[in-house]
mmCIF file of C-alpha atoms in Angstrom:
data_model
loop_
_atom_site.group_PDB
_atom_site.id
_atom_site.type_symbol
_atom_site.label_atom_id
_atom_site.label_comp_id
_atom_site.label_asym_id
_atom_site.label_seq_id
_atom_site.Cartn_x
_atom_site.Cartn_y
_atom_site.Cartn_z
ATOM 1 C CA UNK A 23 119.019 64.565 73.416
ATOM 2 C CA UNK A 24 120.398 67.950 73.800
ATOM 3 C CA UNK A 25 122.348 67.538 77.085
ATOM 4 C CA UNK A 26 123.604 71.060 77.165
ATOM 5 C CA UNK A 27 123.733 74.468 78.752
ATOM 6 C CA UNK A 28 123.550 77.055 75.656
ATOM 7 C CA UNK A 29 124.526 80.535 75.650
ATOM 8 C CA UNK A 30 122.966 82.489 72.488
ATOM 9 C CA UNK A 31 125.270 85.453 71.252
ATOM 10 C CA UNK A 32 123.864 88.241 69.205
ATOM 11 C CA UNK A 33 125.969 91.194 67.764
ATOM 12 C CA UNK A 34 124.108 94.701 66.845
ATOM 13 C CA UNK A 35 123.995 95.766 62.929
ATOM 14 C CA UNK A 36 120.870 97.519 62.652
ATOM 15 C CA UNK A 37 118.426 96.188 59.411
ATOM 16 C CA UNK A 38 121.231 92.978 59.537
ATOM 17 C CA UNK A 39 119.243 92.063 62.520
ATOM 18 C CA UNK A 40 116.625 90.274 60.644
ATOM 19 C CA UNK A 41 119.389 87.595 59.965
ATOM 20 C CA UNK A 42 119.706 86.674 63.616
ATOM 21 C CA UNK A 43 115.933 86.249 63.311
ATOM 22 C CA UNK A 44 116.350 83.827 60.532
ATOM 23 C CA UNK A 45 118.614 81.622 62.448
ATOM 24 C CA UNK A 46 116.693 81.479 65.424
ATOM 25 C CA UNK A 47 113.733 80.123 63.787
ATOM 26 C CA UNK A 48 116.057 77.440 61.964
ATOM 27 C CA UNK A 49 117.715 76.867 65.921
ATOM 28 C CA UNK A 50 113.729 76.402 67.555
ATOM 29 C CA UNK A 51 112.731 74.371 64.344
ATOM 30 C CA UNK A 52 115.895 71.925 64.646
ATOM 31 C CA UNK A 53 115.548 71.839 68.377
ATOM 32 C CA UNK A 54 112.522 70.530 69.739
ATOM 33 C CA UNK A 55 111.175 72.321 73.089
ATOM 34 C CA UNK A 56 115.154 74.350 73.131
ATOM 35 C CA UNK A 57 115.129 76.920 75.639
ATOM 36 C CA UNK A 58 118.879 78.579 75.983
ATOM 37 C CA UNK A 59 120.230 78.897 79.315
ATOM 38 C CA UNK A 60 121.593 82.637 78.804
ATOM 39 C CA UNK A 61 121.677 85.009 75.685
ATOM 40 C CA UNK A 62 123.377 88.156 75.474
ATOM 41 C CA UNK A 63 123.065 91.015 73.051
ATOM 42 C CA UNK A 64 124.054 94.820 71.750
ATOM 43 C CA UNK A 65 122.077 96.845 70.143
ATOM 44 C CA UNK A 66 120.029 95.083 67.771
ATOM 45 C CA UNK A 67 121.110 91.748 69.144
ATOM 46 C CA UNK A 68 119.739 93.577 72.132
ATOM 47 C CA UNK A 69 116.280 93.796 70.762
ATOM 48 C CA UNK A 70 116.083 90.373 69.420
ATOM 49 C CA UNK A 71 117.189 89.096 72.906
ATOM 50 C CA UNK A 72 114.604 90.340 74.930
ATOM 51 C CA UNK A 73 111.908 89.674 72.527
ATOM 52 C CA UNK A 74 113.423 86.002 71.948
ATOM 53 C CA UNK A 75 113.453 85.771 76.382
ATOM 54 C CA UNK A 76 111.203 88.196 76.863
ATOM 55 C CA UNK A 77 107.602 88.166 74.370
ATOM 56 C CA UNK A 78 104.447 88.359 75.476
ATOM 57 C CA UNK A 79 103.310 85.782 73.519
ATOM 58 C CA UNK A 80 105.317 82.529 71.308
ATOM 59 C CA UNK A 81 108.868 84.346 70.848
ATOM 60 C CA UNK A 82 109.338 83.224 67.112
ATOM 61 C CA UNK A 83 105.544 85.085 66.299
ATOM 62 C CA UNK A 84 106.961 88.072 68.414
ATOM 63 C CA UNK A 85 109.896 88.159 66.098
ATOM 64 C CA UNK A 86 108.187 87.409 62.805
ATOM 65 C CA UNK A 87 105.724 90.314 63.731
ATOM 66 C CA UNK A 88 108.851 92.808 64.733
ATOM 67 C CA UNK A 89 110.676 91.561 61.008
ATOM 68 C CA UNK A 90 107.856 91.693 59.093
ATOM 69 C CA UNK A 91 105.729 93.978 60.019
ATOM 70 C CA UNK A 92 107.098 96.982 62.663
ATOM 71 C CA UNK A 93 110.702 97.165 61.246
ATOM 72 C CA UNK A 94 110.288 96.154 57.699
ATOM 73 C CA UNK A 95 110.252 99.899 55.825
ATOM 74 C CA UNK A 96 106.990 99.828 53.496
ATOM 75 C CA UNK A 97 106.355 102.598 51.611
ATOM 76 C CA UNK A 98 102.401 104.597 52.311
ATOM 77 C CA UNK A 99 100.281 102.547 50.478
ATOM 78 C CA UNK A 100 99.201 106.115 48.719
ATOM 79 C CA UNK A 101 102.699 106.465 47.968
ATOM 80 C CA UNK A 102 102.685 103.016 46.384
ATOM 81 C CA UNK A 103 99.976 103.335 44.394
ATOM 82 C CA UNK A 104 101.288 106.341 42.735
ATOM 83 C CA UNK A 105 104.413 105.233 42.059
ATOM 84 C CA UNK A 106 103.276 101.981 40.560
ATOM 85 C CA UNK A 107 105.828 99.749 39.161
ATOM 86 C CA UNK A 108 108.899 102.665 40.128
ATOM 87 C CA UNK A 109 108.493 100.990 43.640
ATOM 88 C CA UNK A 110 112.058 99.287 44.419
ATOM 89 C CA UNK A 111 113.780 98.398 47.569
ATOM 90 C CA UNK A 112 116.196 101.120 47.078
ATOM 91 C CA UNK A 113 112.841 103.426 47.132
ATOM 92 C CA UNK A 114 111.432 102.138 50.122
ATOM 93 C CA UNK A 115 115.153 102.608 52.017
ATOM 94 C CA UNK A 116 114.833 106.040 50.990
ATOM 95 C CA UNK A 117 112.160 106.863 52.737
ATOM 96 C CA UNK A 118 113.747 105.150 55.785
ATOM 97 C CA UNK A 119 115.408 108.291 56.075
ATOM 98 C CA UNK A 120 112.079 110.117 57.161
ATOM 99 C CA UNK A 121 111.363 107.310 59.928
ATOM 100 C CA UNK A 122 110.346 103.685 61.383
ATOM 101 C CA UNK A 123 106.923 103.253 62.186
ATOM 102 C CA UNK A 124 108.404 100.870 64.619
ATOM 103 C CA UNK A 125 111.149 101.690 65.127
ATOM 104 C CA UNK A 126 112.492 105.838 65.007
ATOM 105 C CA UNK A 127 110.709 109.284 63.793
ATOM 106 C CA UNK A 128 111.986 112.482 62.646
ATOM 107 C CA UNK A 129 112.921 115.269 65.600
ATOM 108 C CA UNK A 130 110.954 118.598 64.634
ATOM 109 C CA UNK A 131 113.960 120.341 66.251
ATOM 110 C CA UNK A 132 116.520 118.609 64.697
ATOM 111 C CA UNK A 133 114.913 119.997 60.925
ATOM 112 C CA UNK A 134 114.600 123.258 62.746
ATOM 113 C CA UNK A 135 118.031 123.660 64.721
ATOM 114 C CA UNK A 136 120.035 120.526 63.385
ATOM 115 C CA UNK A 137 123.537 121.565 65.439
ATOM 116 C CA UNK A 138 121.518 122.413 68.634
ATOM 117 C CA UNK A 139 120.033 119.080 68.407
ATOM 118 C CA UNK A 140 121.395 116.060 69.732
ATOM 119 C CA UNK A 141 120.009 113.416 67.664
ATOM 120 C CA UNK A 142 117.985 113.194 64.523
ATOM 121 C CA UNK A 143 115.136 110.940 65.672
ATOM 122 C CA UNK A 144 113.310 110.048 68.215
ATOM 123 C CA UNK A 145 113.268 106.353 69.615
ATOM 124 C CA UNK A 146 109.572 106.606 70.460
ATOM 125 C CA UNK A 147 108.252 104.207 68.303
ATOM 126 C CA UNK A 148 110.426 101.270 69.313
ATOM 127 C CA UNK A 149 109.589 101.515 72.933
ATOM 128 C CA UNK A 150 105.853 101.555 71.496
ATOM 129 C CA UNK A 151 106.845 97.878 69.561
ATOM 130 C CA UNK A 152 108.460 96.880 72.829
ATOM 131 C CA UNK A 153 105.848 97.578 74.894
ATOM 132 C CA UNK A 154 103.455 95.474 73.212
ATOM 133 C CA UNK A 155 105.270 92.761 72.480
ATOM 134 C CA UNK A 156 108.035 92.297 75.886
ATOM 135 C CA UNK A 157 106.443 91.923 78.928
ATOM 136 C CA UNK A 158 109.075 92.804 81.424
ATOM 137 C CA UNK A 159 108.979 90.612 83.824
ATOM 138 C CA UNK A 160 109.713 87.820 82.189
ATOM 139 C CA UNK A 161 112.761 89.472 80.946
ATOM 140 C CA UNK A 162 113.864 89.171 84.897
ATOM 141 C CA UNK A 163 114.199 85.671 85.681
ATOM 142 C CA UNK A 164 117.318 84.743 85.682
ATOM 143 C CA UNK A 165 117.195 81.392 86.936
ATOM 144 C CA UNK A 166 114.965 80.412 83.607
ATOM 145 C CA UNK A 167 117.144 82.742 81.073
ATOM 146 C CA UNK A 168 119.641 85.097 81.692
ATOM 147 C CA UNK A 169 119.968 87.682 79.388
ATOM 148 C CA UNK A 170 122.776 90.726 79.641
ATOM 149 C CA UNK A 171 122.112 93.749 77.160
ATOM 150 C CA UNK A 172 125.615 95.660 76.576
ATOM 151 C CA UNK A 173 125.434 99.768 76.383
ATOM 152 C CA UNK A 174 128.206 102.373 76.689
ATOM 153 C CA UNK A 175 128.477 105.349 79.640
ATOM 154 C CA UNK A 176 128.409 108.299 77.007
ATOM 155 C CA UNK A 177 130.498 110.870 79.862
ATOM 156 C CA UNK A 178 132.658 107.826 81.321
ATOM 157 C CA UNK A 179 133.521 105.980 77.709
ATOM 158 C CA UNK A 180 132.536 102.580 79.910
ATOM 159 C CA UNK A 181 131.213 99.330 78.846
ATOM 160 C CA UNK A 182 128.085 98.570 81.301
ATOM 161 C CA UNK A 183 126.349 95.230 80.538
ATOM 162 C CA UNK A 184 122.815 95.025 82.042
ATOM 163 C CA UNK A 185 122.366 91.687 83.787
ATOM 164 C CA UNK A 186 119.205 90.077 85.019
ATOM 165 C CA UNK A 187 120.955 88.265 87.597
ATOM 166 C CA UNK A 188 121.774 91.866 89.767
ATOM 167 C CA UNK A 189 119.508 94.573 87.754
ATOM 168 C CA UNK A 190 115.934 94.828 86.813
ATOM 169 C CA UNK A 191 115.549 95.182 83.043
ATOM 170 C CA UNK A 192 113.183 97.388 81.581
ATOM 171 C CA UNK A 193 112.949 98.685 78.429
ATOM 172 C CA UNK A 194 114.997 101.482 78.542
ATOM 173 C CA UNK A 195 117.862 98.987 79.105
ATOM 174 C CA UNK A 196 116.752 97.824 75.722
ATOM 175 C CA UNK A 197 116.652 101.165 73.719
ATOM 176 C CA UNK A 198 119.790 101.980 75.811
ATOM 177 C CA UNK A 199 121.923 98.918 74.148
ATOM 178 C CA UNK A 200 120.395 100.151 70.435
ATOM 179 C CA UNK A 201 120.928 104.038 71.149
ATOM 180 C CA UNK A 202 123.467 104.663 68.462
ATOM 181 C CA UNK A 203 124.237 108.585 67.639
ATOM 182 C CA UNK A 204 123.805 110.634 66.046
ATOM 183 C CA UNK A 205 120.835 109.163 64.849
ATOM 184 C CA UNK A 206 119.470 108.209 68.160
ATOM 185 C CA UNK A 207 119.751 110.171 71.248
ATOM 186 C CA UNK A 208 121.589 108.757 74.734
ATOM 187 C CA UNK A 209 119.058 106.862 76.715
ATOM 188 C CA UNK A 210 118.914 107.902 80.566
ATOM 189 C CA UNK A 211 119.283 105.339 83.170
ATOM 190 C CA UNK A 212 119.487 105.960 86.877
ATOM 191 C CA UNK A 213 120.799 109.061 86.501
ATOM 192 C CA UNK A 214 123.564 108.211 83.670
ATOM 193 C CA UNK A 215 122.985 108.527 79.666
ATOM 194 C CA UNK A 216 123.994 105.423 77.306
ATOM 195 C CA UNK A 217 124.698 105.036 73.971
ATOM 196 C CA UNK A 218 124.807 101.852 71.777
ATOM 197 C CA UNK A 219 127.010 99.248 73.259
ATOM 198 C CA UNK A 220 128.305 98.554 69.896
ATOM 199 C CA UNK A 221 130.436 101.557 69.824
ATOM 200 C CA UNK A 222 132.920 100.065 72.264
ATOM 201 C CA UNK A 223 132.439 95.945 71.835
ATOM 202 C CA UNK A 224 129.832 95.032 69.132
ATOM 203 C CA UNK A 225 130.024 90.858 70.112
ATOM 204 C CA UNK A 226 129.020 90.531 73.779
ATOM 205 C CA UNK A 227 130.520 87.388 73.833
ATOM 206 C CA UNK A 228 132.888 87.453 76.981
ATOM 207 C CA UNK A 229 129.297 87.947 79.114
ATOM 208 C CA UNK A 230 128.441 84.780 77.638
ATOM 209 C CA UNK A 231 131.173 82.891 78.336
ATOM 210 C CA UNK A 232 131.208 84.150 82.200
ATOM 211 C CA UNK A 233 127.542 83.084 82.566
ATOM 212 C CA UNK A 234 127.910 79.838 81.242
ATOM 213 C CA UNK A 235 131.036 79.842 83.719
ATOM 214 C CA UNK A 236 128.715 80.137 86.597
ATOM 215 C CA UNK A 237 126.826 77.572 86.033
ATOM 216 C CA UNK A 238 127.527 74.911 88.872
ATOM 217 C CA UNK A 239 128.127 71.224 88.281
ATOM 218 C CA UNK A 240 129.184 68.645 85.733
ATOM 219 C CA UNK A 241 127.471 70.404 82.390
ATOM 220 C CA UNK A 242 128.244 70.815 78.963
ATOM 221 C CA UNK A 243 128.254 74.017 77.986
ATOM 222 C CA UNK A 244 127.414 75.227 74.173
ATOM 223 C CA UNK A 245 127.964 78.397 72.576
ATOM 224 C CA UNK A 246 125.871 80.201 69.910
ATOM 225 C CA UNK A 247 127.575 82.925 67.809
ATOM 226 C CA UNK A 248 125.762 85.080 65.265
ATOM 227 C CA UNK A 249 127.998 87.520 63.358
ATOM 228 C CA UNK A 250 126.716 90.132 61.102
ATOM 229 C CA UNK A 251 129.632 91.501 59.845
ATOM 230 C CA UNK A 252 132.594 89.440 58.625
ATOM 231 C CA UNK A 253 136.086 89.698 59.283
ATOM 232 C CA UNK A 254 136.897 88.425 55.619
ATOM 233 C CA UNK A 255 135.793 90.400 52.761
ATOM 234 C CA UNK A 256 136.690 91.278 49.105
ATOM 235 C CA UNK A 257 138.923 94.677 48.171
ATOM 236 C CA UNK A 258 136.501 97.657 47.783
ATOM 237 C CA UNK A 259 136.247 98.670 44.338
ATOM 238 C CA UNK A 260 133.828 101.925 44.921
ATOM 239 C CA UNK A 261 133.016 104.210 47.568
ATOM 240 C CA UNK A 262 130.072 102.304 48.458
ATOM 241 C CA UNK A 263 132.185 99.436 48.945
ATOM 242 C CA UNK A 264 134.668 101.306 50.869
ATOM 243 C CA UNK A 265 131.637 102.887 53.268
ATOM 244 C CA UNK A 266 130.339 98.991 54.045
ATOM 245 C CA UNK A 267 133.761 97.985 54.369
ATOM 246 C CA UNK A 268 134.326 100.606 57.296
ATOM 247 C CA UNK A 269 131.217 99.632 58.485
ATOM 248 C CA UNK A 270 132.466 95.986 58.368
ATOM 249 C CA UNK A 271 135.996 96.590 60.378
ATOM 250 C CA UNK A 272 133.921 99.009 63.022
ATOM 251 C CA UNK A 273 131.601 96.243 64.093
ATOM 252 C CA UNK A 274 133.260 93.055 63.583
ATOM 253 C CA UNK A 275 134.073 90.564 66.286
ATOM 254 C CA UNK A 276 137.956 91.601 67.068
ATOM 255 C CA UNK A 277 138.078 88.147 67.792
ATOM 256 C CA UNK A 278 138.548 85.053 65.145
ATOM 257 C CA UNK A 279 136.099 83.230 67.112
ATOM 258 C CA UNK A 280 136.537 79.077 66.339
ATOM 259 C CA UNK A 281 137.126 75.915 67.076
ATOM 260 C CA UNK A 282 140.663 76.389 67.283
ATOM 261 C CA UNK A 283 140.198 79.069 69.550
ATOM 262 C CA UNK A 284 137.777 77.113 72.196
ATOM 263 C CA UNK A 285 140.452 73.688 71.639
ATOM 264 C CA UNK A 286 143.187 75.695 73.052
ATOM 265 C CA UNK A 287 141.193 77.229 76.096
ATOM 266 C CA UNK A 288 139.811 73.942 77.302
ATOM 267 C CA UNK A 289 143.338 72.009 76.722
ATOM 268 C CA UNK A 290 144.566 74.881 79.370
ATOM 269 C CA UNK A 291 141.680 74.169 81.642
ATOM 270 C CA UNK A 292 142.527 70.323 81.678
ATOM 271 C CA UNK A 293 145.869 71.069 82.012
ATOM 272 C CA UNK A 294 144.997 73.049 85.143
ATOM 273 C CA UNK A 295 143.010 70.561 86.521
ATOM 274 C CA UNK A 296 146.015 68.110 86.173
ATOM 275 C CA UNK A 297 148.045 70.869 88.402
ATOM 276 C CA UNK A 298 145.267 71.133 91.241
ATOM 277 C CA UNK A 299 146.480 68.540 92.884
ATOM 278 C CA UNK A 300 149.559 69.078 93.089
ATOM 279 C CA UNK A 301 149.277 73.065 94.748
ATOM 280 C CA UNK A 302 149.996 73.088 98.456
ATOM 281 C CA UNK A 303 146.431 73.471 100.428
ATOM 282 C CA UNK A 304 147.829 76.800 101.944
ATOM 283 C CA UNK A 305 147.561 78.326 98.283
ATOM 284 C CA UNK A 306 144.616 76.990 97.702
ATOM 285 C CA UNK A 307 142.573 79.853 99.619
ATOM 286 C CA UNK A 308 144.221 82.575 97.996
ATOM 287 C CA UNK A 309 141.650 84.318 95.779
ATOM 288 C CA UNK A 310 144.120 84.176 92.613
ATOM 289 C CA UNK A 311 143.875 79.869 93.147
ATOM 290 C CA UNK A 312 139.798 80.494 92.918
ATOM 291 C CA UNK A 313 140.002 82.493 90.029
ATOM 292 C CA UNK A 314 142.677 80.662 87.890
ATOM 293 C CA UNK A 315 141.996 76.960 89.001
ATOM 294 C CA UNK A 316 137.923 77.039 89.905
ATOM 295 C CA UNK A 317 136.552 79.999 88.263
ATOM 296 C CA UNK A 318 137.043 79.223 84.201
ATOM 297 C CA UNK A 319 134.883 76.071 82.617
ATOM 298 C CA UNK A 320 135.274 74.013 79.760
ATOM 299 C CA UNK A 321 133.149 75.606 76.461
ATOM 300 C CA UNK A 322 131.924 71.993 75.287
ATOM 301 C CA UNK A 323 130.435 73.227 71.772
ATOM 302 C CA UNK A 324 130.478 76.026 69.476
ATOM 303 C CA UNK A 325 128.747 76.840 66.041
ATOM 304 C CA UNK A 326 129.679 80.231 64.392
ATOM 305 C CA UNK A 327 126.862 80.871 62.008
ATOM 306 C CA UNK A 328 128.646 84.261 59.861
ATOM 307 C CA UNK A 329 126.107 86.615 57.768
ATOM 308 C CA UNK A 330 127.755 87.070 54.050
ATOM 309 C CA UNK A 331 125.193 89.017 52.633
ATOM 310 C CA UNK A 332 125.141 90.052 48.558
ATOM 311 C CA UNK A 333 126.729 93.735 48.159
ATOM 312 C CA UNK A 334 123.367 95.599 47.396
ATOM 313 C CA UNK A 335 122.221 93.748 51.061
ATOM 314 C CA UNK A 336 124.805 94.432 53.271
ATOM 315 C CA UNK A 337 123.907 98.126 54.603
ATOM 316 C CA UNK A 338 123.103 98.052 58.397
ATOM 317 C CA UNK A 339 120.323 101.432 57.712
ATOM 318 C CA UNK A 340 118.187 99.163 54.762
ATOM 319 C CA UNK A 341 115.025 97.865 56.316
ATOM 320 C CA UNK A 342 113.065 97.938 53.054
ATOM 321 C CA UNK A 343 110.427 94.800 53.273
ATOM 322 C CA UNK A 344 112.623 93.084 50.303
ATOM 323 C CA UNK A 345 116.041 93.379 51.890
ATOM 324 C CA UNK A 346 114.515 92.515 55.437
ATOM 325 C CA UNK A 347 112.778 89.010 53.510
ATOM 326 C CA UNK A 348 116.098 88.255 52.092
ATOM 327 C CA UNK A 349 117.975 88.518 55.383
ATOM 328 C CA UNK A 350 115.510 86.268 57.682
ATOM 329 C CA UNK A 351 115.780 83.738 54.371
ATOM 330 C CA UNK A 352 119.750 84.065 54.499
ATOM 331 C CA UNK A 353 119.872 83.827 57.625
ATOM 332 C CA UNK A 354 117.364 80.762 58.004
ATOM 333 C CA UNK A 355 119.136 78.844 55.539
ATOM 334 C CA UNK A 356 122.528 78.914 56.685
ATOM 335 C CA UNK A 357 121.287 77.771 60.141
ATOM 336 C CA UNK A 358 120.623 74.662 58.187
ATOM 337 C CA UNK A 359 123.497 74.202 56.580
ATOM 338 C CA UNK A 360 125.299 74.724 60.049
ATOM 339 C CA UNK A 361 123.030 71.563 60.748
ATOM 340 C CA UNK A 362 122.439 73.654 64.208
ATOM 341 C CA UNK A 363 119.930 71.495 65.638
ATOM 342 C CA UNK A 364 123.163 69.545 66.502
ATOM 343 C CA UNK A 365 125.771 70.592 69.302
ATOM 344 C CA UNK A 366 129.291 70.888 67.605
ATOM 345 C CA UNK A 367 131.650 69.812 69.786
ATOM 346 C CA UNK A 368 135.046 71.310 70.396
#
């Protein structure tokens, strides 16, 4: 029923993350036996991509455990009980600040030498979660899912997009893609450190597009694009507004990704294909023929699904068990709405 070849997107955001949860499960609900044919991720989107290709065990329990139960900040039950009723969302993110049992933990040199330290936590934690949950070797088959993880050279200021078509991925490339400073130190990788791909290009979706390029024959080809952070938002009234705002305009897609958008690339690649025939043979084995008239491919169908969360739910560092509820919910519900257990074409 589904005749296509679907490429899942997933930007970073940090607590926002549980959205792209909530829209998966909607996406595996709607789609009977779906398995995407690449997904790409930074960051966050990162970590829910190679638990969504990569779990142990049924990918939708992996990521209902990781929302729920690793990342979701509840306060020490002893805590809890002596605070009674006083117990809020808003307390629970403060004590995010002291750690993530599954996710990040204080540095005892940071509190004892804070500007000789380069981060404040340590990412120990999450590459506990990941451990248990990713197995990583089926993270590397490439020819079932292929997933590419984004992350940023810190002495080189490149973009380097881990691919499981030409590199192994472990789990380093994982933390690497969510290593965002100063919170979180630089990740080493063969020799070379890597921060959070987000700080350069927080939508990997240009990988996606070129995988679903190489895809050989007569397909249709479907994209998937989960945004955490609008483009569109009201005028900030306070400084909290202004601070989620920033936040907003640093990790936003740079590109107004729709319809429009994908119409006007695939009219060009018709009208190319309407040319070929006309090009003398002798061009047609010059490399810049290949990569203008063969390499690029029709993108068949698209569905943007944009978070729009309620101001009090919109900061990236909340992962109190309320906000994280109301996120997978958000996000679950406009999946439906999308009606994304249906291909929209172009």
């Amino acid at each position: 029923m589904y005749d296509y070849h679907t490429a899942i997107v997933f930007q970073g955001g940090g607590g926002l993350g549980a959205y792209e949860y909530g829209v998966i499960k909607a996406l595996y609900e709607q789609r009977p036996n779906f398995r995407p044919a690449v997904v790409t991720g930074i960051s966050i989107g990162a970590i829910n991509a190679a638990i969504l290709v990569g779990a142990r065990k049924n990918p939708l329990e992996a990521l209902e455990e990781v929302w729920r139960s690793r990342f979701a900040q509840h306060l020490p039950q002893p805590a809890r009980t002596l605070c009674g009723p006083f117990v809020t969302s808003e307390v629970e993110q403060y004590f995010g600040a002291f750690g993530n049992a599954g996710m990040y933990q204080l540095r005892p040199d940071f509190l004892l030498a804070p500007l000789f330290s380069t981060s404040i936590y340590d990412t120990a934690p999450l590459r506990r979660t990941l451990q248990e949950l990713v197995d990583p070797d089926k993270l590397n088959h490439p020819d079932e899912i292929r997933l590419v993880l984004g992350a940023i050279n810190v002495e080189t200021g490149q973009s380097r997009y881990f691919d499981n078509r030409g590199d192994r991925i472990e789990i380093d490339h994982i933390i690497a893609s969510g290593s965002i400073p100063p919170a979180f130190p630089a990740t080493p990788i063969d020799g070379k450190s890597y921060w959070d791909g987000g700080l350069f290009l927080n939508t990997p979706l240009s990988s996606a597009i070129n995988c679903l390029e190489q895809i050989e024959g007569d397909v249709r080809r479907e994209l998937i694009v989960v945004e955490l952070f609008p483009m569109d938002s009201p005028l900030p009234r306070n400084m909290w507004e202004v601070t989620n705002r920033l936040s907003q305009l640093l990790f936003t897609s740079k590109l107004r990704i729709d319809g429009k958008l994908f119409d006007t690339i695939n009219k060009t690649i018709d009208f190319i294909a309407k040319l070929a025939p006309h090009i003398p043979s002798e061009f047609k084995s010059d490399p810049a023929y290949q990569d203008i008239f063969v390499k690029h491919k029709k993108i068949d169908a698209l569905t943007l699904i944009t978070a729009n969360f309620s101001p009090d739910k919109g900061n990236p560092g909340d992962f109190s068990a309320d906000t994280i509820a109301y996120r997978i919910k958000v996000g679950y519900e406009d999946a439906r709405k999308q009606d994304i257990g249906v291909p929209h074409a172009v």
